[in-house]
């Protein structure tokens, strides 16, 4: 698992944002805490934020925006099997 110091650049890179940005650091720290620093779960969590429209690209300011409170409230699934089943169920609903 990644330390939070490696989680910050991972999230920043995924979002195409600067890892010195305080909002990116806060988001990365939250994601790290919720996923235990597992890089697979971190990226899946980030993707689920997009899928649920908690993380959206704002074309007006040309960067990603998110609701920190909603991200903090989001529940993380603890194992890979559950993540994949949830993802498949989500695809079936579409």
CSV table of N, CA and C in Angstrom, one decimal, residues 12 14-17 46 49-51 53-67:
chain,number,residue,atom,x,y,z
A,12,UNK,N,-3.2,13.6,-7.8
A,12,UNK,CA,-3.0,14.8,-8.6
A,12,UNK,C,-2.8,14.4,-10.1
A,14,UNK,N,-3.8,11.7,-11.7
A,14,UNK,CA,-5.1,11.2,-12.2
A,14,UNK,C,-6.0,12.4,-12.6
A,15,UNK,N,-5.9,13.4,-11.9
A,15,UNK,CA,-6.8,14.6,-12.2
A,15,UNK,C,-6.1,15.7,-13.0
A,16,UNK,N,-4.8,15.5,-13.3
A,16,UNK,CA,-4.1,16.4,-14.1
A,16,UNK,C,-4.0,17.8,-13.4
A,17,UNK,N,-3.8,17.7,-12.1
A,17,UNK,CA,-3.7,18.9,-11.2
A,17,UNK,C,-2.4,18.9,-10.5
A,46,UNK,N,-11.8,6.9,-6.9
A,46,UNK,CA,-11.8,8.1,-7.7
A,46,UNK,C,-12.8,7.9,-8.8
A,49,UNK,N,-16.3,8.2,-7.7
A,49,UNK,CA,-16.7,9.6,-7.4
A,49,UNK,C,-17.2,10.3,-8.7
A,50,UNK,N,-16.5,9.9,-9.8
A,50,UNK,CA,-16.9,10.5,-11.2
A,50,UNK,C,-18.3,9.9,-11.6
A,51,UNK,N,-18.4,8.6,-11.4
A,51,UNK,CA,-19.6,7.9,-11.8
A,51,UNK,C,-20.8,8.4,-11.0
A,53,UNK,N,-21.0,11.5,-9.9
A,53,UNK,CA,-21.0,12.9,-10.1
A,53,UNK,C,-20.6,13.7,-8.8
A,54,UNK,N,-19.8,13.1,-8.0
A,54,UNK,CA,-19.3,13.8,-6.8
A,54,UNK,C,-18.0,14.4,-7.2
A,55,UNK,N,-17.4,14.0,-8.3
A,55,UNK,CA,-16.2,14.6,-8.9
A,55,UNK,C,-16.5,14.9,-10.3
A,56,UNK,N,-16.4,16.1,-10.7
A,56,UNK,CA,-16.8,16.5,-12.1
A,56,UNK,C,-15.8,17.5,-12.7
A,57,UNK,N,-15.6,17.4,-14.0
A,57,UNK,CA,-14.8,18.4,-14.6
A,57,UNK,C,-15.5,19.7,-14.9
A,58,UNK,N,-15.0,20.8,-14.5
A,58,UNK,CA,-15.7,22.1,-14.6
A,58,UNK,C,-15.0,22.8,-15.8
A,59,UNK,N,-15.7,22.8,-16.9
A,59,UNK,CA,-15.1,23.4,-18.1
A,59,UNK,C,-14.9,25.0,-18.0
A,60,UNK,N,-15.7,25.6,-17.1
A,60,UNK,CA,-15.6,27.0,-16.8
A,60,UNK,C,-14.3,27.4,-16.3
A,61,UNK,N,-13.8,26.6,-15.4
A,61,UNK,CA,-12.5,26.9,-14.7
A,61,UNK,C,-11.4,25.9,-15.2
A,62,UNK,N,-11.8,25.0,-16.1
A,62,UNK,CA,-10.9,24.0,-16.7
A,62,UNK,C,-10.1,23.1,-15.7
A,63,UNK,N,-10.9,22.7,-14.7
A,63,UNK,CA,-10.3,21.7,-13.7
A,63,UNK,C,-11.3,20.9,-13.0
A,64,UNK,N,-10.9,19.9,-12.3
A,64,UNK,CA,-11.8,19.0,-11.6
A,64,UNK,C,-12.3,19.7,-10.3
A,65,UNK,N,-13.6,19.5,-10.0
A,65,UNK,CA,-14.1,20.0,-8.8
A,65,UNK,C,-14.9,18.9,-8.1
A,66,UNK,N,-15.0,19.0,-6.8
A,66,UNK,CA,-15.7,18.0,-6.0
A,66,UNK,C,-16.3,18.6,-4.7
A,67,UNK,N,-17.2,17.9,-4.1
A,67,UNK,CA,-17.8,18.3,-2.9
A,67,UNK,C,-17.1,17.5,-1.8
